[in-house]
Short mmCIF file of C-alpha atoms in Angstrom, two decimals:
data_model
loop_
_atom_site.label_atom_id
_atom_site.label_comp_id
_atom_site.label_asym_id
_atom_site.label_seq_id
_atom_site.Cartn_x
_atom_site.Cartn_y
_atom_site.Cartn_z
CA MET A 7 -50.88 -16.77 51.48
CA GLY A 8 -47.23 -16.06 51.01
CA GLU A 9 -45.79 -12.61 51.37
CA LYS A 10 -46.19 -10.49 48.26
CA HIS A 11 -43.08 -9.02 46.62
CA SER A 12 -43.00 -5.26 46.67
CA LYS A 13 -43.08 -3.62 43.25
CA ASN A 14 -40.76 -0.93 44.59
CA LYS A 15 -38.06 -3.31 45.77
CA LYS A 16 -34.73 -1.43 46.00
CA ILE A 17 -31.87 -2.37 43.66
CA ASN A 18 -28.63 -3.34 45.33
CA PRO A 19 -26.37 -0.24 45.15
CA TRP A 20 -23.46 -2.34 43.83
CA ILE A 21 -25.63 -3.64 40.97
CA LYS A 22 -26.94 -0.13 40.33
CA GLY A 23 -23.38 1.23 40.22
CA SER A 24 -22.29 -1.55 37.87
CA LEU A 25 -25.21 -0.82 35.55
CA ILE A 26 -24.29 2.88 35.46
CA VAL A 27 -20.60 2.15 34.78
CA GLY A 28 -21.56 -0.43 32.14
CA SER A 29 -23.88 2.03 30.45
CA ILE A 30 -21.16 4.68 30.39
CA LEU A 31 -18.66 2.21 28.89
CA ILE A 32 -21.16 1.17 26.21
CA CYS A 33 -21.75 4.83 25.36
CA ILE A 34 -17.98 5.43 25.12
CA LEU A 35 -17.55 2.40 22.86
CA LEU A 36 -20.45 3.48 20.65
CA ILE A 37 -19.05 7.01 20.39
CA GLY A 38 -15.61 5.57 19.62
CA ALA A 39 -17.01 3.25 16.95
CA PHE A 40 -19.00 6.11 15.43
CA THR A 41 -15.88 8.30 15.37
CA VAL A 42 -13.84 5.55 13.69
CA TYR A 43 -16.53 4.94 11.06
CA ARG A 44 -16.95 8.66 10.45
CA THR A 45 -13.17 9.05 10.06
CA LEU A 46 -12.80 6.06 7.73
CA GLY A 47 -15.73 7.43 5.76
CA LYS A 48 -13.51 10.29 4.60
CA MET A 49 -11.72 7.97 2.19
CA GLN A 50 -12.63 8.15 -1.48
CA GLN A 51 -14.33 4.78 -1.85
CA VAL A 52 -14.40 3.23 -5.31
CA SER A 53 -16.37 0.10 -6.17
CA VAL A 54 -14.71 -2.70 -8.14
CA ASP A 55 -16.56 -5.37 -10.12
CA THR A 56 -14.97 -8.49 -8.64
CA SER A 57 -16.49 -10.72 -11.35
CA ASP A 58 -14.04 -9.38 -13.97
CA LEU A 59 -10.64 -9.47 -12.28
CA SER A 60 -9.23 -12.60 -13.96
CA ILE A 61 -8.61 -14.55 -10.78
CA ASN A 62 -7.45 -18.03 -11.82
CA TYR A 63 -8.93 -20.04 -8.99
CA GLU A 64 -7.88 -23.32 -10.62
CA GLU A 65 -4.18 -22.44 -10.42
CA ILE A 66 -4.45 -21.01 -6.91
CA GLN A 67 -6.14 -24.20 -5.65
CA GLU A 68 -2.77 -25.95 -5.62
CA PHE A 69 -1.77 -23.88 -2.58
CA GLU A 70 -3.09 -25.14 0.73
CA ASN A 71 -4.82 -22.50 2.89
CA HIS A 72 -4.75 -20.03 -0.03
CA GLU A 73 -8.15 -18.70 1.06
CA GLU A 74 -6.60 -17.44 4.31
CA ILE A 75 -4.05 -15.27 2.51
CA ILE A 76 -5.26 -11.76 1.64
CA ASN A 77 -3.66 -9.71 -1.14
CA ILE A 78 -4.36 -6.01 -1.70
CA ALA A 79 -2.98 -3.92 -4.57
CA LEU A 80 -1.23 -0.69 -3.60
CA PHE A 81 -0.87 1.98 -6.27
CA GLY A 82 1.22 5.14 -6.12
CA ILE A 83 -0.22 7.37 -8.84
CA ASP A 84 2.20 9.87 -10.34
CA SER A 85 1.07 12.63 -12.69
CA GLU A 86 4.51 14.09 -13.36
CA ASP A 87 5.64 14.85 -16.93
CA GLY A 88 2.08 15.82 -17.82
CA VAL A 89 0.90 12.19 -17.88
CA ALA A 90 -1.98 11.56 -15.50
CA GLY A 91 -3.03 8.35 -13.88
CA ARG A 92 -0.04 6.01 -14.28
CA SER A 93 0.66 3.74 -11.35
CA ASP A 94 4.40 4.35 -11.12
CA ALA A 95 4.56 2.47 -7.83
CA ILE A 96 2.86 -0.93 -7.85
CA MET A 97 2.95 -3.13 -4.78
CA VAL A 98 1.01 -6.07 -3.38
CA ALA A 99 0.38 -6.05 0.37
CA THR A 100 -0.05 -9.59 1.67
CA ILE A 101 -1.56 -10.52 5.02
CA ASP A 102 -0.40 -14.10 5.60
CA PRO A 103 -1.69 -15.54 8.90
CA ILE A 104 -0.58 -19.03 7.84
CA HIS A 105 3.11 -18.12 8.00
CA ASN A 106 2.54 -15.20 10.40
CA LYS A 107 3.94 -12.63 7.97
CA LEU A 108 3.12 -9.34 6.33
CA LYS A 109 4.65 -9.03 2.86
CA LEU A 110 5.20 -6.06 0.59
CA THR A 111 5.91 -7.12 -2.99
CA SER A 112 6.95 -4.56 -5.62
CA ILE A 113 6.26 -4.99 -9.33
CA MET A 114 8.56 -3.18 -11.73
CA ARG A 115 6.60 -0.41 -13.43
CA ASP A 116 8.19 -1.02 -16.86
CA SER A 117 7.28 -4.74 -16.87
CA TYR A 118 6.11 -5.74 -20.37
CA VAL A 119 2.71 -7.41 -19.88
CA ASN A 120 -0.49 -8.07 -21.78
CA ILE A 121 -3.17 -5.54 -20.83
CA ASP A 122 -6.71 -6.57 -21.75
CA SER A 123 -7.93 -4.76 -24.91
CA HIS A 124 -4.64 -2.82 -25.16
CA GLY A 125 -2.07 -5.47 -26.02
CA TYR A 126 1.45 -5.59 -24.57
CA ASP A 127 2.58 -2.45 -22.77
CA LYS A 128 4.19 -1.28 -19.54
CA ILE A 129 2.21 -2.53 -16.54
CA ASN A 130 2.01 0.97 -15.08
CA HIS A 131 -0.12 2.04 -18.07
CA ALA A 132 -2.94 -0.32 -17.05
CA TYR A 133 -4.09 2.13 -14.37
CA ALA A 134 -4.11 4.98 -16.89
CA PHE A 135 -6.12 2.88 -19.36
CA GLY A 136 -8.76 1.58 -16.96
CA LYS A 137 -8.06 2.75 -13.40
CA ALA A 138 -7.86 0.26 -10.54
CA PRO A 139 -10.10 -2.51 -12.03
CA LEU A 140 -7.93 -2.94 -15.14
CA ALA A 141 -4.70 -2.60 -13.13
CA ILE A 142 -5.85 -5.32 -10.70
CA LYS A 143 -6.96 -7.56 -13.57
CA THR A 144 -3.58 -7.14 -15.26
CA ILE A 145 -1.69 -8.08 -12.09
CA ASN A 146 -3.88 -11.13 -11.50
CA GLU A 147 -3.51 -12.32 -15.11
CA SER A 148 0.23 -11.71 -15.25
CA PHE A 149 1.21 -13.12 -11.86
CA GLY A 150 -1.54 -15.57 -10.83
CA LEU A 151 -2.88 -13.67 -7.84
CA ASN A 152 -6.30 -13.29 -6.23
CA ILE A 153 -6.45 -9.52 -5.69
CA GLN A 154 -9.92 -8.00 -5.33
CA ASP A 155 -9.20 -4.75 -3.45
CA PHE A 156 -6.85 -1.82 -3.77
CA VAL A 157 -5.56 1.30 -2.05
CA ALA A 158 -4.28 4.20 -4.17
CA VAL A 159 -2.50 7.38 -3.18
CA ASP A 160 -1.39 10.10 -5.56
CA PHE A 161 2.34 10.72 -5.10
CA ASN A 162 1.54 14.42 -5.11
CA SER A 163 -0.05 13.83 -1.68
CA LEU A 164 3.11 12.23 -0.32
CA PRO A 165 4.79 15.48 0.82
CA TYR A 166 1.66 16.50 2.74
CA ILE A 167 1.43 13.12 4.50
CA ILE A 168 5.14 13.04 5.37
CA ASP A 169 5.04 16.60 6.69
CA LEU A 170 2.06 15.66 8.89
CA LEU A 171 4.32 13.02 10.46
CA GLY A 172 7.13 15.54 10.97
CA GLY A 173 9.38 14.25 8.19
CA ILE A 174 11.35 11.00 7.87
CA GLU A 175 14.96 9.79 7.94
CA LEU A 176 16.68 8.82 4.67
CA ASN A 177 20.22 7.72 3.92
CA ILE A 178 21.20 9.58 0.74
CA THR A 179 24.19 8.33 -1.26
CA ASN A 180 26.72 10.49 -3.09
CA GLU A 181 25.26 9.32 -6.41
CA GLU A 182 21.70 10.22 -5.35
CA LEU A 183 22.92 13.62 -4.18
CA ASN A 184 23.87 14.41 -7.80
CA TYR A 185 20.21 14.20 -8.85
CA ILE A 186 17.94 14.87 -5.87
CA ASN A 187 18.15 18.68 -5.96
CA PHE A 188 16.96 18.76 -9.57
CA TYR A 189 13.74 17.05 -8.44
CA ILE A 190 13.42 19.21 -5.33
CA ASN A 191 13.61 22.35 -7.46
CA GLU A 192 11.16 20.93 -9.98
CA ILE A 193 8.58 20.10 -7.29
CA ASN A 194 9.08 23.50 -5.63
CA SER A 195 8.44 25.19 -8.98
CA LEU A 196 5.30 23.17 -9.73
CA ASP A 197 3.78 23.24 -6.23
CA ASN A 198 4.97 26.65 -5.00
CA THR A 199 6.86 25.04 -2.12
CA THR A 200 10.14 26.20 -0.64
CA SER A 201 11.99 23.06 0.45
CA LEU A 202 15.75 23.45 0.73
CA ASN A 203 18.32 21.67 -1.41
CA ILE A 204 20.28 18.86 0.21
CA THR A 205 24.01 19.59 0.36
CA THR A 206 25.52 16.48 1.96
CA SER A 207 25.10 12.74 1.64
CA GLY A 208 24.42 10.36 4.52
CA LEU A 209 21.59 9.84 6.97
CA GLN A 210 19.48 12.95 7.39
CA HIS A 211 16.04 14.24 8.22
CA VAL A 212 14.00 15.21 5.15
CA ASP A 213 10.65 16.88 4.62
CA GLY A 214 7.88 15.73 2.29
CA VAL A 215 9.13 17.45 -0.88
CA GLN A 216 12.66 16.15 -0.33
CA ALA A 217 11.31 12.61 0.22
CA LEU A 218 9.21 12.77 -2.97
CA ALA A 219 12.24 14.02 -4.90
CA TYR A 220 14.26 11.10 -3.53
CA SER A 221 11.61 8.61 -4.67
CA ARG A 222 11.62 10.06 -8.19
CA ILE A 223 15.36 9.69 -8.85
CA ARG A 224 15.73 7.32 -11.80
CA TYR A 225 19.14 7.96 -13.39
CA THR A 226 21.51 6.39 -10.87
CA SER A 227 23.13 3.01 -11.48
CA GLY A 228 20.44 0.38 -11.20
CA GLY A 229 17.91 2.58 -13.02
CA ASP A 230 14.29 1.65 -12.33
CA TYR A 231 15.33 -1.19 -10.03
CA GLU A 232 16.82 1.30 -7.62
CA ARG A 233 13.92 3.71 -8.14
CA THR A 234 11.42 1.11 -6.91
CA GLN A 235 13.76 0.38 -3.98
CA ARG A 236 13.80 4.10 -3.11
CA GLN A 237 9.99 4.15 -3.19
CA ARG A 238 9.90 1.19 -0.81
CA THR A 239 12.48 2.90 1.39
CA VAL A 240 10.28 6.01 1.65
CA LEU A 241 7.18 3.93 2.42
CA ASN A 242 9.03 1.92 5.06
CA ALA A 243 10.31 5.10 6.71
CA LEU A 244 6.74 6.40 6.61
CA PHE A 245 5.41 3.23 8.27
CA ASP A 246 8.12 3.32 10.93
CA LYS A 247 7.35 6.96 11.73
CA ALA A 248 3.61 6.24 11.92
CA LEU A 249 4.20 3.35 14.32
CA ASN A 250 6.04 5.67 16.70
CA ILE A 251 3.39 8.37 16.75
CA SER A 252 1.62 8.84 20.07
CA PRO A 253 -1.71 6.92 20.07
CA THR A 254 -3.46 10.13 21.14
CA LYS A 255 -2.49 11.68 17.78
CA TYR A 256 -3.62 8.78 15.58
CA LEU A 257 -7.21 9.89 15.07
CA ASN A 258 -6.27 13.41 13.99
CA LEU A 259 -3.52 12.04 11.76
CA ILE A 260 -5.83 9.53 10.06
CA ASN A 261 -8.48 12.21 9.78
CA ASP A 262 -6.04 14.37 7.76
CA ILE A 263 -4.61 11.58 5.60
CA LEU A 264 -7.70 9.63 4.54
CA PRO A 265 -9.16 12.26 2.17
CA HIS A 266 -6.06 11.65 0.01
CA VAL A 267 -6.72 7.91 -0.25
CA GLN A 268 -8.80 6.00 -2.79
CA THR A 269 -9.81 2.43 -1.95
CA SER A 270 -12.33 -0.30 -2.61
CA LEU A 271 -12.22 -1.28 1.07
CA SER A 272 -15.09 -0.31 3.33
CA ALA A 273 -14.73 0.83 6.93
CA ASN A 274 -15.79 -2.67 8.03
CA ASP A 275 -13.16 -4.24 5.76
CA ILE A 276 -10.40 -2.04 7.18
CA LEU A 277 -11.34 -2.72 10.79
CA SER A 278 -11.51 -6.45 10.05
CA LEU A 279 -8.06 -6.42 8.41
CA ALA A 280 -6.62 -4.40 11.28
CA THR A 281 -7.98 -6.95 13.75
CA LYS A 282 -6.43 -9.78 11.72
CA VAL A 283 -3.03 -8.07 11.68
CA VAL A 284 -3.17 -7.41 15.43
CA THR A 285 -4.04 -11.05 16.18
CA MET A 286 -0.97 -12.14 14.22
CA GLY A 287 1.09 -10.74 17.08
CA GLY A 288 4.77 -10.57 16.23
CA GLY A 289 4.34 -11.12 12.51
CA SER A 290 7.30 -9.87 10.48
CA LEU A 291 7.32 -7.62 7.40
CA GLU A 292 9.09 -9.06 4.37
CA GLN A 293 9.83 -7.38 1.06
CA GLU A 294 10.40 -8.77 -2.42
CA ARG A 295 10.49 -7.50 -6.00
CA PHE A 296 9.39 -9.06 -9.28
CA PRO A 297 10.47 -9.77 -11.95
CA ARG A 298 13.72 -10.95 -10.37
CA ASP A 299 16.99 -9.73 -11.87
CA GLU A 300 18.09 -13.01 -13.42
CA TYR A 301 14.77 -13.49 -15.22
CA CYS A 302 14.36 -10.09 -16.87
CA GLN A 303 16.15 -7.62 -19.10
CA GLY A 304 15.69 -4.13 -20.50
CA GLU A 305 14.72 -4.05 -24.15
CA MET A 306 13.89 -1.39 -26.73
CA ILE A 307 10.69 -2.21 -28.64
CA ASN A 308 9.57 0.24 -31.33
CA GLY A 309 11.82 2.86 -29.78
CA VAL A 310 10.37 2.44 -26.27
CA TYR A 311 12.15 0.92 -23.25
CA TYR A 312 10.42 -2.07 -21.64
CA LEU A 313 11.40 -4.64 -19.05
CA THR A 314 10.79 -8.01 -20.67
CA PHE A 315 10.83 -11.12 -18.51
CA ASP A 316 10.23 -14.85 -18.38
CA GLU A 317 6.47 -14.71 -17.86
CA ALA A 318 5.79 -18.33 -16.87
CA THR A 319 8.71 -18.55 -14.43
CA THR A 320 8.03 -15.16 -12.84
CA LYS A 321 4.35 -15.98 -12.41
CA GLN A 322 5.17 -19.25 -10.63
CA GLN A 323 7.82 -17.55 -8.49
CA MET A 324 5.40 -14.88 -7.31
CA MET A 325 2.66 -17.41 -6.57
CA ASN A 326 5.12 -19.56 -4.61
CA TYR A 327 6.34 -16.57 -2.63
CA ILE A 328 2.93 -15.14 -1.79
CA PHE A 329 0.89 -18.29 -1.23
CA ASP A 330 3.52 -20.82 -0.11
CA ASP A 331 6.18 -18.52 1.43
CA LYS A 332 8.92 -19.91 -0.83
CA LYS A 333 11.78 -17.69 -1.90
#
């Protein structure tokens, strides 16, 4: 008979060491994953009925690879002037792996659009009328998009988030300097803050209250066009600052910011989108605004200012830009 194998045969020490190291790494990964999920779980998650968002799949079909392009609505909710719930900053974040680009598209808040069950009104009122679902539906109907998810942040949280990052850099013009301190004082009065007035124009370091005041300026030349540009400028400065934060501080930073965020995205969705963005490598960030200047005009209707525009042309322009990367 052949020699029997011992039941107590010793494990090679190298294999044993590898198993121990492997087990430790698995534990670290599991703990890390748990921490990420627990952190992302601090967001205010809101469900959206995707069956009633007016996505016109027939129109979108004309664009090749349209299913690969992800669009997410971004809403900056401003409750100033005693009016709650208006989305005074409306943007569409596009992840476009086909053209290797990230796009940030602003929609003018005074755009005169048809809001389901409410008739024609300013697009920023859609959020006040029916929160994110109605706002998303209005964007999809007006501009031919396929948005199903959103991220919303109240502008009142902006100073807190910017201060967490240590402030941002803004280039303030002489014209903006004439108005910014009015807004700084107004915010200080409402929120019991003590941010200083800005006394000179030019590039300077600002805190959260000063940045919010800058984004609210609306009476310079260019009116609301420039106001939306200032909002994008603040967000870009915020992104740039976040990208330069030490990786060791990210978790604490996210942990503090997420409770101020509302979204329909789950933790899995966010991790999946982050992975997609990372795999795009050197993808560039592009910005655009609709309606475009030459296709819109300010108009008083029943004593109220609206931005009217060529609806059919603007819709096609936005679809071309987002799905086919055409200017």
